[in-house]
Tab-separated table of C-alpha atoms in Angstrom:
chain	number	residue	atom	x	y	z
E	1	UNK	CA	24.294	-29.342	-1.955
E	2	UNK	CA	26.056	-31.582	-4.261
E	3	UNK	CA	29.241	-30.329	-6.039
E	4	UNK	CA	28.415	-27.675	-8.939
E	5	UNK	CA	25.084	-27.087	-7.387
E	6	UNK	CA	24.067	-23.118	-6.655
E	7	UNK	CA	22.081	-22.000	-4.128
E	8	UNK	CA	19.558	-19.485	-3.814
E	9	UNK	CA	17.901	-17.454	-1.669
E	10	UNK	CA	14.262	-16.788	-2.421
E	11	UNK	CA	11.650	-14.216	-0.612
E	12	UNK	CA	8.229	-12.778	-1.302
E	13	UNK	CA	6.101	-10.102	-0.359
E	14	UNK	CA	3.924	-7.410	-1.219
E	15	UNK	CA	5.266	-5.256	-3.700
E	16	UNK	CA	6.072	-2.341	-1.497
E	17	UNK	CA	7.940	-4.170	0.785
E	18	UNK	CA	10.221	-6.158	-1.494
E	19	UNK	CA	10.760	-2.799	-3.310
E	20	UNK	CA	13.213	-1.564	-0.278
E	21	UNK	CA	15.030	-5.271	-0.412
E	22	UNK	CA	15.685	-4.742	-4.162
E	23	UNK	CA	19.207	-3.028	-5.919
E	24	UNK	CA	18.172	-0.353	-7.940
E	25	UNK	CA	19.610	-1.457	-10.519
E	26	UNK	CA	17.912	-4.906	-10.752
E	27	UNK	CA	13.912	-3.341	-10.329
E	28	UNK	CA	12.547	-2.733	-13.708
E	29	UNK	CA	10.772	0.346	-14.945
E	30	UNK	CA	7.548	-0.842	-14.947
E	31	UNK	CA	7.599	-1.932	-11.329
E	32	UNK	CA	5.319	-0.181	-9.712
E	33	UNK	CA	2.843	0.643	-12.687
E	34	UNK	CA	2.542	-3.487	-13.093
E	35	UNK	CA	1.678	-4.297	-9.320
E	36	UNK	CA	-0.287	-1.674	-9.227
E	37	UNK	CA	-2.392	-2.172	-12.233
E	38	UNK	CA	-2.914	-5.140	-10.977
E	39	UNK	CA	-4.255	-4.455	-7.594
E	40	UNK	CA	-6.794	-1.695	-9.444
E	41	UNK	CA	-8.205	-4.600	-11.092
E	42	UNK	CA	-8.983	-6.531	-7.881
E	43	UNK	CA	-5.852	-9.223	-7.678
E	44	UNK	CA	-3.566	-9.997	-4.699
E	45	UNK	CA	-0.327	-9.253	-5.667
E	46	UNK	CA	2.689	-10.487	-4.356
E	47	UNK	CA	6.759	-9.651	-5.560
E	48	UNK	CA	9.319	-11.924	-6.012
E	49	UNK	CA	12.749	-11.887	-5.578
E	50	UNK	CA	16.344	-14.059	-4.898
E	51	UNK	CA	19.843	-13.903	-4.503
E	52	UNK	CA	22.287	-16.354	-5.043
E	53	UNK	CA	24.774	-17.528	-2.597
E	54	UNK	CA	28.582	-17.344	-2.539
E	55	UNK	CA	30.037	-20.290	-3.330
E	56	UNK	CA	31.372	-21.851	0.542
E	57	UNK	CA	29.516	-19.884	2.608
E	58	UNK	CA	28.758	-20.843	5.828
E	59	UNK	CA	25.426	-21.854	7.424
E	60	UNK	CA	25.623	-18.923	9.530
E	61	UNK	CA	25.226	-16.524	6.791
E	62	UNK	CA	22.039	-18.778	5.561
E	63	UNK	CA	20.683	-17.791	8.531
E	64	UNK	CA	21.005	-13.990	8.591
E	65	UNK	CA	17.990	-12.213	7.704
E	66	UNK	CA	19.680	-8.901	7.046
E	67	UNK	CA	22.051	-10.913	4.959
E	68	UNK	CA	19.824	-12.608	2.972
E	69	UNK	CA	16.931	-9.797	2.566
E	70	UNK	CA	19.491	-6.964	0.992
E	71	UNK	CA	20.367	-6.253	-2.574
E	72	UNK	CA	17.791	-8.642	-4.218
E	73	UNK	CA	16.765	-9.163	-7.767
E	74	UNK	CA	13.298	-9.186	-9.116
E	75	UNK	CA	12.188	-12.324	-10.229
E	76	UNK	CA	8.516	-11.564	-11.352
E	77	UNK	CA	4.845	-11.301	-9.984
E	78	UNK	CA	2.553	-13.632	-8.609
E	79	UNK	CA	-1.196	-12.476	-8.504
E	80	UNK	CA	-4.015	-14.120	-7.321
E	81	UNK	CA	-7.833	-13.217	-7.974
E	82	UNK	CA	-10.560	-13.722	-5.837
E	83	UNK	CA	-14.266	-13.190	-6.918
E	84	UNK	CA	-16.412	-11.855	-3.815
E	85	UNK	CA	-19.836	-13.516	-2.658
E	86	UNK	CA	-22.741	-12.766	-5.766
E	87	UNK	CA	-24.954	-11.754	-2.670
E	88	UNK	CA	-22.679	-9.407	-1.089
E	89	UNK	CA	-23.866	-5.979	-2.683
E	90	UNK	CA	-27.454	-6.636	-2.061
E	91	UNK	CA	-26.209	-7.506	1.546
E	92	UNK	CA	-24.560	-3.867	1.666
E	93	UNK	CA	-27.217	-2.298	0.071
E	94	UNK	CA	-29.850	-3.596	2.718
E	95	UNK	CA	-27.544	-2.374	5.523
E	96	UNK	CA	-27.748	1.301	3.939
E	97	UNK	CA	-31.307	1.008	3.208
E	98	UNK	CA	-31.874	0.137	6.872
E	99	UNK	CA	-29.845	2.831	8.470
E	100	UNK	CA	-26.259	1.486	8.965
E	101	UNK	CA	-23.255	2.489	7.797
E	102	UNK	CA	-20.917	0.482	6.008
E	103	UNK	CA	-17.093	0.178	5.829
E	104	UNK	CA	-14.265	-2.342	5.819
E	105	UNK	CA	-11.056	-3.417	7.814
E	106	UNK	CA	-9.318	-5.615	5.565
E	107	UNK	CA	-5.388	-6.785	5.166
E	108	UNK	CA	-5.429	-6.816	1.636
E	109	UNK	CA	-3.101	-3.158	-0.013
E	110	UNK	CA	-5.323	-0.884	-0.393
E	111	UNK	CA	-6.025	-0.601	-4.485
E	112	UNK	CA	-6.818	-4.432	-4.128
E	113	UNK	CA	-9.835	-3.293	-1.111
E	114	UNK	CA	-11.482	-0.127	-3.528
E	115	UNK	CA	-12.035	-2.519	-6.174
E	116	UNK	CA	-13.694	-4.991	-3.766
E	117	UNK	CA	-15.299	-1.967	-2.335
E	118	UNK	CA	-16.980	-1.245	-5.589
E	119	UNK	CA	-18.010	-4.184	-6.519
E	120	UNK	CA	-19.976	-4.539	-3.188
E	121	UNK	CA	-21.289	-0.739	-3.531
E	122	UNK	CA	-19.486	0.411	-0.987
E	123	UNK	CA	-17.845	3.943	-1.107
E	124	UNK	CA	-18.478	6.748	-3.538
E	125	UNK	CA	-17.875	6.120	-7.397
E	126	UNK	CA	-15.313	7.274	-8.767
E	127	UNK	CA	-15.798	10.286	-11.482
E	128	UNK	CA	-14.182	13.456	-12.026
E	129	UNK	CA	-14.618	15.294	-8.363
E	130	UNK	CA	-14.841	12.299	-6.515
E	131	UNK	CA	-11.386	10.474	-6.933
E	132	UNK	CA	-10.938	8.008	-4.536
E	133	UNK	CA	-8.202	9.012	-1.700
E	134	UNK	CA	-6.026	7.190	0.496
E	135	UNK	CA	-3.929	8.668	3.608
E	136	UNK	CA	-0.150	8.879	2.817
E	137	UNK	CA	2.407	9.483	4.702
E	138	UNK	CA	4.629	12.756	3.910
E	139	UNK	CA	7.990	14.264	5.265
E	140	UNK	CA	7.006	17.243	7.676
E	141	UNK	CA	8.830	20.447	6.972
E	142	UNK	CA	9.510	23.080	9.690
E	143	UNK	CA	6.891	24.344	12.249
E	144	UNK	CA	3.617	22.185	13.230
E	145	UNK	CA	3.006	18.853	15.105
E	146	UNK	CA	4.792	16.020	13.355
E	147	UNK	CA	5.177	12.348	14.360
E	148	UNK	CA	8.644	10.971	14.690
E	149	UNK	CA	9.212	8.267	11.964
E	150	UNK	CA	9.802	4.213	13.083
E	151	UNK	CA	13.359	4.333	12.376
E	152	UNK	CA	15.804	7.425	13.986
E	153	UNK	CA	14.861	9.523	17.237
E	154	UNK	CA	16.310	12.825	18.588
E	155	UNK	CA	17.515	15.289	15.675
E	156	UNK	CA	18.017	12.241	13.438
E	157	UNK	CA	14.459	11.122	13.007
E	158	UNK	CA	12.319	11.665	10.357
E	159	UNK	CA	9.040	13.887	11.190
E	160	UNK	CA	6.089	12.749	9.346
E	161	UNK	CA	3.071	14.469	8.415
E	162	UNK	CA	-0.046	13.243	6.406
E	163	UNK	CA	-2.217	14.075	3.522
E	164	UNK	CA	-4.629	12.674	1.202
E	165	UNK	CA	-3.539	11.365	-1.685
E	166	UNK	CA	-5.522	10.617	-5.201
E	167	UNK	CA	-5.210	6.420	-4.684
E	168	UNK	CA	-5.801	5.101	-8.482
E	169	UNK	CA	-3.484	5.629	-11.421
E	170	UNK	CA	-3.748	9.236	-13.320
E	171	UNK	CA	-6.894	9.861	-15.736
E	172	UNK	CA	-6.039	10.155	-19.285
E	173	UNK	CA	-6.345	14.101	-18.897
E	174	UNK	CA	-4.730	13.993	-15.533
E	175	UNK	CA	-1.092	15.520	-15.363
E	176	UNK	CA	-0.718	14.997	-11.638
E	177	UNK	CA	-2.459	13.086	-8.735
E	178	UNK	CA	-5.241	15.120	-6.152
E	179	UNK	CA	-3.515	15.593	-3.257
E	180	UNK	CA	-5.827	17.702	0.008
E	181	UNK	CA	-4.175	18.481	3.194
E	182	UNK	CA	-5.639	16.288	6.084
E	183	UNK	CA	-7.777	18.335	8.723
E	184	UNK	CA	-9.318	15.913	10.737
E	185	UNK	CA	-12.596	18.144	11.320
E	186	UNK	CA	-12.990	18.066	7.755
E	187	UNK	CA	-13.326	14.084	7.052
E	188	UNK	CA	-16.637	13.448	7.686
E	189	UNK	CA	-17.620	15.968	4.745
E	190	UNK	CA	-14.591	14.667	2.818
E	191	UNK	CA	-15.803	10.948	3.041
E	192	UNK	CA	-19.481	12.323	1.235
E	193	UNK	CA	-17.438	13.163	-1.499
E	194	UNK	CA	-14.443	10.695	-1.727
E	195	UNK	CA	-13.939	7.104	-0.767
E	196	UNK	CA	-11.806	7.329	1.740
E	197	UNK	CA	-8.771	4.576	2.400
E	198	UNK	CA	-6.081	4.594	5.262
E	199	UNK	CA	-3.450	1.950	6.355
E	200	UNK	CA	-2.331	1.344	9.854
E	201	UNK	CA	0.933	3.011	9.633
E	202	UNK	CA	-0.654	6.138	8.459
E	203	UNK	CA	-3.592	5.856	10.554
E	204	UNK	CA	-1.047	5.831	13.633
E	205	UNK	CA	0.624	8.973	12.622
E	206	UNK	CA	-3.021	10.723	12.193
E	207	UNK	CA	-3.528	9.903	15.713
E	208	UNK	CA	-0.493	11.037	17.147
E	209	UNK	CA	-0.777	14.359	15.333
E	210	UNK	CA	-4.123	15.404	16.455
E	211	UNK	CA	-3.914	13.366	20.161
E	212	UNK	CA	-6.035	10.652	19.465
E	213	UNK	CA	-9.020	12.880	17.707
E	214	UNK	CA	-8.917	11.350	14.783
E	215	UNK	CA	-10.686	8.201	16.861
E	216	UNK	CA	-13.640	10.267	17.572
């Protein structure tokens, strides 16, 4: 770069992730409520963020990834929306009539997939006793299976338990999200009454807690 020129680093990702790459200090308030209101209404949301470079530093530190993804600052949102097929209810709706059952496997975060899912009539609307759920992942406390978190083993890891967790944003009358303990003989009754959502990382714990039944 010429003389007087600065440098930046940029990076972008989904909102979640970023979040952990971010000072405190330099993530707004609103974070979380923004992305997320976003990905209720059906967009694909992504976070960005930079950080400048010292002034002289060497290539090597350019080329650090820890470096270089630590203490960023929010630069903004991008969001992208994408209408589904017109045909793609009736599709879904001819499935069910004829006797199959219908779900998805999708890489998009999971607020962005329920409103896809309802727009294609897939999963249970939502209303008062039917809020849609998705699986979280929760600190375990003492006694019970537990899975050891990614990061730490021995007495230094984290155990990890699950539970279902009320996925969209609180009701106007809400004070506090559904939460239901996860019982793995229970979800087939639970997904009559809820749309149920999980993500890999959670799905993987489920597994490991009840030895692969969850599969079944």
């Amino acid at each position: 770069a010429s003389q007087g020129t600065k440098r930046a680093c940029l990076v972008k990702g989904s909102p979640e992730a970023l979040s952990k790459l971010m000072k405190k200090e330099n993530t707004p308030s609103w974070y979380d409520k923004a992305h997320s209101s976003m990905a209720e209404r059906g967009m694909r949301v992504l976070a960005l963020a930079y950080k400048w470079v010292p002034q002289g530093a060497a290539r090597s530190e350019l080329q650090d990834r820890k470096w270089v993804e630590s203490d960023l600052k929010f630069a903004g949102f991008i969001a992208f929306a994408c209408n589904t097929r017109s045909d793609s209810r009736l599709i879904v709706q001819a499935l069910r009539e004829s006797n199959h059952k219908v779900a998805m496997i999708t890489g998009d975060a999971h607020l962005t997939a329920l409103h896809v899912a309802g727009e294609v009539g897939i999963g249970v609307p939502r209303s008062e006793n039917t809020e849609p759920l998705v699986l979280k992942m929760v600190k375990g406390g003492e006694g019970g299976a537990a899975a050891a978190e990614e990061d730490g083993d021995g007495d230094d890891a984290k155990m990890m338990m699950v539970e279902w967790e009320q996925a969209l944003s609180l009701q106007d009358d809400q004070k506090e999200k559904v939460k239901i303990a996860f019982d793995v003989a229970k979800i087939p009754d639970l997904g009559k009454e809820h749309t149920l959502m999980v993500t890999e990382k959670a799905l993987l714990v489920a597994s490991e807690l009840t030895d692969g039944e969850i599969w079944k």
